[in-house]
Amino acid sequence: MSRNADCTVTGLGLVTAAGPDTESTWAAVREGRATARRDPELRGLPVTLSCRTDLADKVPRHSPALRPDPCARMGLTAVAQALDRAKLEPADWDPARVAVVTGCSLGGMHSAQVAAARFAADGPTSVSPYFLTGYLINMVSATIALHLGARGPVLNVATACASGATALGAARDLLASDQCDIAVVCGADAGVTPSVVTGFTQLGALSDQGSRPFDTARDGFVIAEGAGALILERPAHAAARSAPHLARLIGYATTTDAHHLVAPHPEGREAERALRSALAEAGVGPGDVGHVNAHGTSTPRGDAVEAALLARVFPHGPPVTSAKGALGHTLGAAGAIEAALTVLALRADIVPPVAGLSEPDPAFAIDLVTAAPRRQETTVAVSNSFGFGGHNAVVVLAGA
């Protein structure tokens, strides 16, 4: 994709364990405050720690969807915030020129859990006819489109924990190819269920102590749920309506390791290629990057691979942060949430600290931000997302 693929970020919204709005989430990340708690719904499992949202059991006004899964509810809430910040009213746009692209890796796991329990207890006739409309992986995008009346391209991308970032890249391409003027992008996942937690536990991926990205004591991630939404527009369209100009998405690239179903390539070669390709597409050099929002999951191997590739690509040592110490790992939502946080960091001229990081691994030759936010006037920042299956996605953002 050529440089004319740049697009404008005009709105954003967040729902996380820190709170149901952008302000509360940004405050927790900025302060380096962990949100992980013992989860009563996980009682009896080897891992009982999670970052669960406290979103009321309701949907935004006028939603035609009937009791959507919590995943879709969080997505709708984040999108409503983003539209409000972008000063967009669905009644005022051409619905055929509005795209909805979501990144969701699991689908409606709560709907699946309820249906399975009812089936086991009372048989097939007890299962709600709305089970599939809550569970299917495309239903976050479909529910958002239905709520907004958006009739342009509507799709979901599923690249595991890179899904939210991949959704941003897919939306950027739709804008660049003139298939839409506005792209509503949302990463959402609600995977804090006993079955999903058990699966990650059996893989040895979870911590029951806390999320400690890049720390010597890191021992896995804390599972989380949440949603992040960003409104992308073609620059000319945003300018014509005098839209808020929060940031620019200037580069994106994706690669695949083709190495292992869950383990990253030990040398991080394809992740590094994605990072270098995204910078090249953005027309910036490694030395232009002022800070990095790392994938930083708090897993021993994943953090080591990422730290090594960051040291290779950025010898000038820009400050590095990871939001997962504060918010946990929101799976398919992480890329969108962290891109939104990167926009907020660019606008505030700070780099948030890594919550939970008390003793940086001495093997890592990167500048990790600890304890408090660091004042940093930054023009360009990078947000990394990597996922099971070897998916790598990198977004490059620039200040407004």
Short mmCIF file of C-alpha atoms in Angstrom, two decimals:
data_model
loop_
_atom_site.label_atom_id
_atom_site.label_comp_id
_atom_site.label_asym_id
_atom_site.label_seq_id
_atom_site.Cartn_x
_atom_site.Cartn_y
_atom_site.Cartn_z
CA MET A 1 0.00 0.00 0.00
CA SER A 2 1.39 3.42 -0.93
CA ARG A 3 1.83 6.46 1.27
CA ASN A 4 -1.55 7.87 0.16
CA ALA A 5 -3.04 5.19 2.41
CA ASP A 6 -2.67 7.53 5.41
CA CYS A 7 -5.93 8.05 7.24
CA THR A 8 -7.13 10.27 10.04
CA VAL A 9 -8.18 9.07 13.47
CA THR A 10 -11.17 11.21 14.43
CA GLY A 11 -12.61 9.31 17.38
CA LEU A 12 -11.85 6.62 19.93
CA GLY A 13 -13.57 4.79 22.75
CA LEU A 14 -12.56 2.24 25.38
CA VAL A 15 -14.18 -0.31 27.68
CA THR A 16 -11.85 -2.27 29.98
CA ALA A 17 -11.54 -3.63 33.49
CA ALA A 18 -10.47 -0.13 34.52
CA GLY A 19 -13.89 1.26 33.63
CA PRO A 20 -16.59 1.56 30.98
CA ASP A 21 -15.17 4.69 29.37
CA THR A 22 -12.03 6.13 27.85
CA GLU A 23 -11.20 8.40 30.77
CA SER A 24 -11.11 5.67 33.42
CA THR A 25 -9.07 3.34 31.22
CA TRP A 26 -6.56 6.03 30.32
CA ALA A 27 -6.23 7.02 33.99
CA ALA A 28 -5.37 3.45 35.05
CA VAL A 29 -2.81 3.04 32.26
CA ARG A 30 -1.31 6.48 32.85
CA GLU A 31 -0.97 5.78 36.57
CA GLY A 32 0.38 2.25 36.09
CA ARG A 33 -2.49 0.80 38.13
CA ALA A 34 -3.22 -2.92 37.78
CA THR A 35 -6.87 -3.96 37.48
CA ALA A 36 -6.54 -7.72 37.98
CA ARG A 37 -8.75 -9.26 40.67
CA ARG A 38 -9.69 -12.70 41.98
CA ASP A 39 -12.66 -13.79 39.91
CA PRO A 40 -15.43 -15.69 41.72
CA GLU A 41 -16.63 -17.18 38.43
CA LEU A 42 -13.26 -18.93 38.12
CA ARG A 43 -13.40 -20.45 41.59
CA GLY A 44 -11.99 -23.97 41.66
CA LEU A 45 -9.74 -23.47 38.64
CA PRO A 46 -5.93 -23.43 38.91
CA VAL A 47 -5.99 -19.77 37.79
CA THR A 48 -8.55 -17.41 39.33
CA LEU A 49 -7.12 -14.03 38.36
CA SER A 50 -8.76 -11.94 35.62
CA CYS A 51 -9.43 -8.42 34.43
CA ARG A 52 -13.20 -8.40 33.99
CA THR A 53 -15.25 -5.40 32.94
CA ASP A 54 -18.13 -4.03 34.97
CA LEU A 55 -20.34 -3.05 32.06
CA ALA A 56 -24.03 -2.80 32.90
CA ASP A 57 -26.27 -5.42 31.33
CA LYS A 58 -27.65 -3.09 28.70
CA VAL A 59 -26.97 -1.85 25.21
CA PRO A 60 -26.88 1.70 23.82
CA ARG A 61 -30.20 3.35 23.06
CA HIS A 62 -32.12 2.29 19.98
CA SER A 63 -30.15 -0.91 19.46
CA PRO A 64 -32.27 -3.38 17.49
CA ALA A 65 -30.19 -6.30 18.77
CA LEU A 66 -31.84 -8.50 21.39
CA ARG A 67 -29.58 -9.04 24.39
CA PRO A 68 -26.29 -9.35 22.50
CA ASP A 69 -23.38 -11.21 24.01
CA PRO A 70 -21.18 -9.18 26.42
CA CYS A 71 -18.57 -9.06 23.65
CA ALA A 72 -20.96 -7.14 21.38
CA ARG A 73 -22.22 -4.99 24.27
CA MET A 74 -18.70 -3.84 25.01
CA GLY A 75 -18.09 -3.19 21.33
CA LEU A 76 -21.26 -1.12 21.00
CA THR A 77 -20.33 0.93 24.06
CA ALA A 78 -16.81 1.65 22.80
CA VAL A 79 -18.14 2.57 19.35
CA ALA A 80 -20.72 4.96 20.85
CA GLN A 81 -17.89 6.79 22.66
CA ALA A 82 -15.78 6.92 19.51
CA LEU A 83 -18.61 8.34 17.40
CA ASP A 84 -19.35 10.96 20.03
CA ARG A 85 -15.69 12.03 20.10
CA ALA A 86 -15.60 12.08 16.30
CA LYS A 87 -18.76 14.25 16.26
CA LEU A 88 -20.47 11.79 13.96
CA GLU A 89 -24.21 11.15 13.82
CA PRO A 90 -25.38 8.15 11.79
CA ALA A 91 -28.40 10.16 10.68
CA ASP A 92 -26.05 12.56 8.88
CA TRP A 93 -23.85 10.17 6.90
CA ASP A 94 -24.26 8.20 3.69
CA PRO A 95 -24.65 4.67 5.11
CA ALA A 96 -23.33 3.08 1.91
CA ARG A 97 -20.00 4.85 2.49
CA VAL A 98 -19.51 3.61 6.06
CA ALA A 99 -17.56 0.42 6.79
CA VAL A 100 -17.45 -1.57 10.01
CA VAL A 101 -14.37 -3.71 10.66
CA THR A 102 -14.03 -5.64 13.90
CA GLY A 103 -11.25 -7.70 15.39
CA CYS A 104 -12.65 -10.53 17.48
CA SER A 105 -10.80 -13.77 18.10
CA LEU A 106 -13.31 -15.85 20.06
CA GLY A 107 -16.87 -14.79 19.34
CA GLY A 108 -19.59 -14.82 21.98
CA MET A 109 -18.14 -17.23 24.51
CA HIS A 110 -20.65 -16.25 27.19
CA SER A 111 -23.50 -17.13 24.82
CA ALA A 112 -21.83 -20.47 24.11
CA GLN A 113 -21.41 -21.15 27.82
CA VAL A 114 -25.08 -20.43 28.60
CA ALA A 115 -26.29 -22.54 25.67
CA ALA A 116 -24.10 -25.49 26.65
CA ALA A 117 -25.31 -25.34 30.26
CA ARG A 118 -28.96 -25.23 29.21
CA PHE A 119 -28.51 -28.06 26.72
CA ALA A 120 -26.86 -30.25 29.35
CA ALA A 121 -29.48 -29.49 32.00
CA ASP A 122 -32.74 -29.40 30.06
CA GLY A 123 -32.13 -30.60 26.52
CA PRO A 124 -32.11 -28.94 23.09
CA THR A 125 -35.46 -27.13 23.36
CA SER A 126 -34.12 -25.06 26.27
CA VAL A 127 -31.44 -23.40 24.10
CA SER A 128 -32.32 -19.87 23.06
CA PRO A 129 -32.90 -19.25 19.33
CA TYR A 130 -30.61 -16.25 19.81
CA PHE A 131 -27.68 -18.44 20.84
CA LEU A 132 -26.01 -18.32 17.43
CA THR A 133 -26.59 -14.59 16.93
CA GLY A 134 -24.68 -14.04 20.16
CA TYR A 135 -21.98 -16.60 19.51
CA LEU A 136 -20.93 -16.36 15.85
CA ILE A 137 -17.65 -14.54 15.41
CA ASN A 138 -19.02 -12.05 12.87
CA MET A 139 -21.80 -10.89 15.16
CA VAL A 140 -19.91 -8.02 16.78
CA SER A 141 -19.48 -6.40 13.36
CA ALA A 142 -23.02 -7.29 12.33
CA THR A 143 -24.51 -5.91 15.56
CA ILE A 144 -22.58 -2.65 15.23
CA ALA A 145 -23.62 -2.28 11.58
CA LEU A 146 -27.24 -2.99 12.47
CA HIS A 147 -27.16 -0.46 15.29
CA LEU A 148 -25.59 2.22 13.08
CA GLY A 149 -27.34 1.38 9.83
CA ALA A 150 -23.93 1.06 8.14
CA ARG A 151 -24.23 -0.53 4.67
CA GLY A 152 -20.69 -0.42 3.38
CA PRO A 153 -18.23 -3.29 3.80
CA VAL A 154 -18.81 -5.03 7.14
CA LEU A 155 -16.41 -7.75 8.25
CA ASN A 156 -14.60 -9.35 11.14
CA VAL A 157 -10.96 -10.37 11.12
CA ALA A 158 -9.67 -13.10 13.41
CA THR A 159 -5.90 -13.24 13.84
CA ALA A 160 -5.94 -14.22 17.51
CA CYS A 161 -4.35 -11.56 19.72
CA ALA A 162 -3.39 -9.49 16.68
CA SER A 163 -7.04 -9.16 15.57
CA GLY A 164 -7.60 -5.56 16.70
CA ALA A 165 -4.50 -4.32 14.91
CA THR A 166 -5.32 -6.37 11.80
CA ALA A 167 -8.78 -4.77 11.79
CA LEU A 168 -7.16 -1.34 11.68
CA GLY A 169 -5.06 -2.40 8.70
CA ALA A 170 -8.07 -3.86 6.88
CA ALA A 171 -10.08 -0.70 7.50
CA ARG A 172 -7.20 1.47 6.31
CA ASP A 173 -7.12 -0.51 3.06
CA LEU A 174 -10.87 -0.07 2.53
CA LEU A 175 -10.45 3.69 2.90
CA ALA A 176 -7.41 3.78 0.61
CA SER A 177 -9.27 1.85 -2.12
CA ASP A 178 -12.20 4.30 -1.89
CA GLN A 179 -14.68 1.67 -0.73
CA CYS A 180 -15.76 3.93 2.13
CA ASP A 181 -15.29 7.40 3.59
CA ILE A 182 -15.60 6.36 7.23
CA ALA A 183 -14.44 3.13 8.87
CA VAL A 184 -15.70 2.19 12.31
CA VAL A 185 -13.04 -0.12 13.74
CA CYS A 186 -13.59 -2.11 16.91
CA GLY A 187 -11.59 -4.77 18.68
CA ALA A 188 -13.66 -6.72 21.21
CA ASP A 189 -13.33 -9.98 23.11
CA ALA A 190 -15.00 -11.37 26.22
CA GLY A 191 -13.06 -14.55 26.87
CA VAL A 192 -13.13 -14.62 30.67
CA THR A 193 -15.06 -17.88 30.93
CA PRO A 194 -14.08 -21.09 32.71
CA SER A 195 -13.56 -23.00 29.44
CA VAL A 196 -11.31 -20.38 27.84
CA VAL A 197 -9.34 -19.85 31.06
CA THR A 198 -8.89 -23.62 31.33
CA GLY A 199 -7.61 -23.78 27.76
CA PHE A 200 -5.00 -21.08 28.30
CA THR A 201 -4.05 -22.62 31.66
CA GLN A 202 -3.44 -25.99 30.03
CA LEU A 203 -1.11 -24.26 27.57
CA GLY A 204 0.83 -22.75 30.48
CA ALA A 205 0.10 -19.22 29.26
CA LEU A 206 -1.63 -17.69 32.30
CA SER A 207 -0.36 -16.19 35.53
CA ASP A 208 -2.19 -16.45 38.85
CA GLN A 209 0.15 -13.88 40.40
CA GLY A 210 -0.23 -10.85 38.16
CA SER A 211 0.71 -9.33 34.83
CA ARG A 212 4.37 -8.24 34.88
CA PRO A 213 5.50 -7.47 31.33
CA PHE A 214 9.28 -7.62 30.84
CA ASP A 215 9.86 -8.33 34.55
CA THR A 216 12.33 -10.97 35.72
CA ALA A 217 9.45 -12.68 37.60
CA ARG A 218 6.95 -12.70 34.72
CA ASP A 219 5.16 -16.03 34.45
CA GLY A 220 2.27 -15.53 32.03
CA PHE A 221 -0.53 -13.15 31.18
CA VAL A 222 -3.69 -12.26 33.05
CA ILE A 223 -6.75 -12.91 30.91
CA ALA A 224 -8.98 -9.88 30.36
CA GLU A 225 -11.98 -8.66 28.44
CA GLY A 226 -12.66 -5.31 26.83
CA ALA A 227 -13.21 -3.32 23.66
CA GLY A 228 -11.48 -0.52 21.83
CA ALA A 229 -12.94 1.50 18.97
CA LEU A 230 -11.36 3.98 16.57
CA ILE A 231 -12.99 6.01 13.82
CA LEU A 232 -10.83 6.24 10.71
CA GLU A 233 -11.59 8.61 7.84
CA ARG A 234 -10.00 9.55 4.57
CA PRO A 235 -8.18 12.83 5.27
CA ALA A 236 -10.22 14.79 2.70
CA HIS A 237 -13.48 13.55 4.19
CA ALA A 238 -12.41 14.44 7.73
CA ALA A 239 -11.26 17.90 6.62
CA ALA A 240 -14.48 18.58 4.70
CA ARG A 241 -16.58 18.13 7.82
CA SER A 242 -14.05 19.83 10.16
CA ALA A 243 -13.73 16.61 12.15
CA PRO A 244 -11.59 16.28 15.25
CA HIS A 245 -8.06 15.31 14.26
CA LEU A 246 -6.67 13.04 16.97
CA ALA A 247 -3.84 11.34 15.08
CA ARG A 248 -2.87 9.82 11.76
CA LEU A 249 -2.47 6.14 10.95
CA ILE A 250 0.53 6.31 8.63
CA GLY A 251 1.78 2.75 8.43
CA TYR A 252 0.68 -0.85 8.82
CA ALA A 253 2.12 -4.25 8.00
CA THR A 254 1.37 -7.85 8.78
CA THR A 255 3.35 -11.09 8.48
CA THR A 256 3.08 -14.67 9.68
CA ASP A 257 5.75 -16.77 11.38
CA ALA A 258 4.63 -20.16 9.97
CA HIS A 259 6.66 -21.60 12.83
CA HIS A 260 4.35 -22.95 15.55
CA LEU A 261 0.65 -22.80 16.45
CA VAL A 262 1.21 -20.94 19.73
CA ALA A 263 4.92 -20.21 20.23
CA PRO A 264 6.58 -17.19 18.59
CA HIS A 265 9.54 -17.73 16.33
CA PRO A 266 12.53 -17.72 18.70
CA GLU A 267 14.34 -15.11 16.62
CA GLY A 268 11.25 -13.01 15.93
CA ARG A 269 12.22 -12.71 12.27
CA GLU A 270 8.74 -12.24 10.83
CA ALA A 271 7.65 -9.94 13.66
CA GLU A 272 10.71 -7.84 12.90
CA ARG A 273 9.86 -7.84 9.20
CA ALA A 274 6.35 -6.60 10.00
CA LEU A 275 7.79 -3.81 12.12
CA ARG A 276 10.33 -2.73 9.50
CA SER A 277 7.73 -2.95 6.71
CA ALA A 278 5.26 -0.79 8.64
CA LEU A 279 7.93 1.85 9.21
CA ALA A 280 8.93 1.76 5.53
CA GLU A 281 5.32 2.17 4.43
CA ALA A 282 4.95 5.11 6.82
CA GLY A 283 7.99 6.72 5.26
CA VAL A 284 9.83 6.99 8.57
CA GLY A 285 13.05 5.49 9.85
CA PRO A 286 13.54 3.63 13.13
CA GLY A 287 15.17 6.74 14.59
CA ASP A 288 11.98 8.73 14.04
CA VAL A 289 10.02 6.56 16.49
CA GLY A 290 9.54 8.28 19.84
CA HIS A 291 7.96 5.44 21.75
CA VAL A 292 6.78 1.85 21.40
CA ASN A 293 3.58 0.34 22.77
CA ALA A 294 4.82 -3.22 22.97
CA HIS A 295 2.69 -6.32 22.74
CA GLY A 296 4.32 -7.20 26.08
CA THR A 297 2.10 -10.00 27.35
CA SER A 298 4.20 -10.96 30.41
CA THR A 299 5.02 -14.43 29.08
CA PRO A 300 8.65 -15.51 29.50
CA ARG A 301 9.30 -16.37 25.85
CA GLY A 302 7.10 -13.77 24.17
CA ASP A 303 8.58 -10.81 26.05
CA ALA A 304 12.13 -12.03 25.41
CA VAL A 305 11.54 -12.34 21.66
CA GLU A 306 9.91 -8.91 21.45
CA ALA A 307 12.57 -7.19 23.56
CA ALA A 308 15.32 -8.59 21.34
CA LEU A 309 13.68 -7.47 18.11
CA LEU A 310 13.00 -3.99 19.54
CA ALA A 311 16.66 -3.67 20.47
CA ARG A 312 17.68 -4.65 16.93
CA VAL A 313 15.26 -2.32 15.15
CA PHE A 314 15.63 0.66 17.49
CA PRO A 315 19.28 1.09 18.52
CA HIS A 316 18.47 4.63 19.74
CA GLY A 317 16.38 3.07 22.53
CA PRO A 318 12.99 4.81 22.51
CA PRO A 319 10.91 4.34 25.67
CA VAL A 320 8.83 1.16 25.70
CA THR A 321 5.53 0.55 27.48
CA SER A 322 2.92 -2.19 27.64
CA ALA A 323 -0.69 -1.67 28.70
CA LYS A 324 -1.18 -5.32 29.67
CA GLY A 325 0.34 -4.78 33.10
CA ALA A 326 -2.62 -2.53 33.87
CA LEU A 327 -5.43 -4.02 31.80
CA GLY A 328 -4.44 -7.66 31.36
CA HIS A 329 -4.52 -9.30 27.96
CA THR A 330 -7.79 -8.58 26.16
CA LEU A 331 -6.99 -11.07 23.40
CA GLY A 332 -8.51 -9.98 20.06
CA ALA A 333 -9.35 -6.55 21.45
CA ALA A 334 -5.78 -5.76 22.51
CA GLY A 335 -4.54 -4.28 19.23
CA ALA A 336 -7.39 -1.77 18.98
CA ILE A 337 -7.26 -0.86 22.68
CA GLU A 338 -3.51 -0.33 22.56
CA ALA A 339 -3.67 1.69 19.35
CA ALA A 340 -6.21 3.98 21.03
CA LEU A 341 -3.94 4.28 24.07
CA THR A 342 -1.03 5.13 21.77
CA VAL A 343 -3.10 7.95 20.28
CA LEU A 344 -3.83 9.26 23.79
CA ALA A 345 -0.13 9.06 24.70
CA LEU A 346 0.86 10.99 21.57
CA ARG A 347 -1.67 13.70 22.39
CA ALA A 348 -0.55 13.97 26.01
CA ASP A 349 3.20 13.87 25.20
CA ILE A 350 3.78 11.10 27.72
CA VAL A 351 4.68 7.42 27.74
CA PRO A 352 2.74 5.49 30.40
CA PRO A 353 4.61 3.15 32.76
CA VAL A 354 4.39 -0.64 32.61
CA ALA A 355 2.21 -1.63 35.57
CA GLY A 356 3.55 -4.60 37.51
CA LEU A 357 7.11 -4.07 36.31
CA SER A 358 9.33 -3.79 39.38
CA GLU A 359 12.55 -5.50 38.24
CA PRO A 360 13.20 -5.24 34.49
CA ASP A 361 14.85 -8.32 33.07
CA PRO A 362 18.55 -7.37 32.79
CA ALA A 363 18.80 -9.36 29.57
CA PHE A 364 16.62 -6.83 27.78
CA ALA A 365 18.46 -3.93 26.12
CA ILE A 366 15.38 -1.69 25.87
CA ASP A 367 14.30 1.42 27.76
CA LEU A 368 11.29 0.31 29.77
CA VAL A 369 9.15 2.97 31.45
CA THR A 370 8.56 2.15 35.11
CA ALA A 371 6.79 3.60 38.15
CA ALA A 372 5.45 6.82 36.61
CA PRO A 373 4.60 8.27 33.20
CA ARG A 374 7.53 9.78 31.34
CA ARG A 375 7.22 13.16 29.70
CA GLN A 376 8.08 12.63 26.03
CA GLU A 377 7.28 14.85 23.07
CA THR A 378 6.68 12.26 20.39
CA THR A 379 5.73 12.64 16.74
CA VAL A 380 5.65 8.97 15.74
CA ALA A 381 4.85 5.89 17.80
CA VAL A 382 4.51 2.18 17.07
CA SER A 383 2.00 -0.33 18.46
CA ASN A 384 2.87 -4.03 18.14
CA SER A 385 0.41 -6.95 18.20
CA PHE A 386 1.31 -10.61 17.93
CA GLY A 387 -1.01 -13.62 18.13
CA PHE A 388 -1.25 -17.38 18.34
CA GLY A 389 -0.83 -18.89 14.90
CA GLY A 390 2.20 -16.69 14.30
CA HIS A 391 0.21 -13.58 13.33
CA ASN A 392 2.15 -10.29 13.50
CA ALA A 393 0.58 -6.86 12.99
CA VAL A 394 2.21 -3.47 13.49
CA VAL A 395 0.54 -0.06 13.40
CA VAL A 396 2.44 3.21 13.04
CA LEU A 397 0.70 6.33 14.36
CA ALA A 398 1.66 9.98 14.11
CA GLY A 399 0.50 12.99 16.08
CA ALA A 400 -2.17 15.24 14.67
#
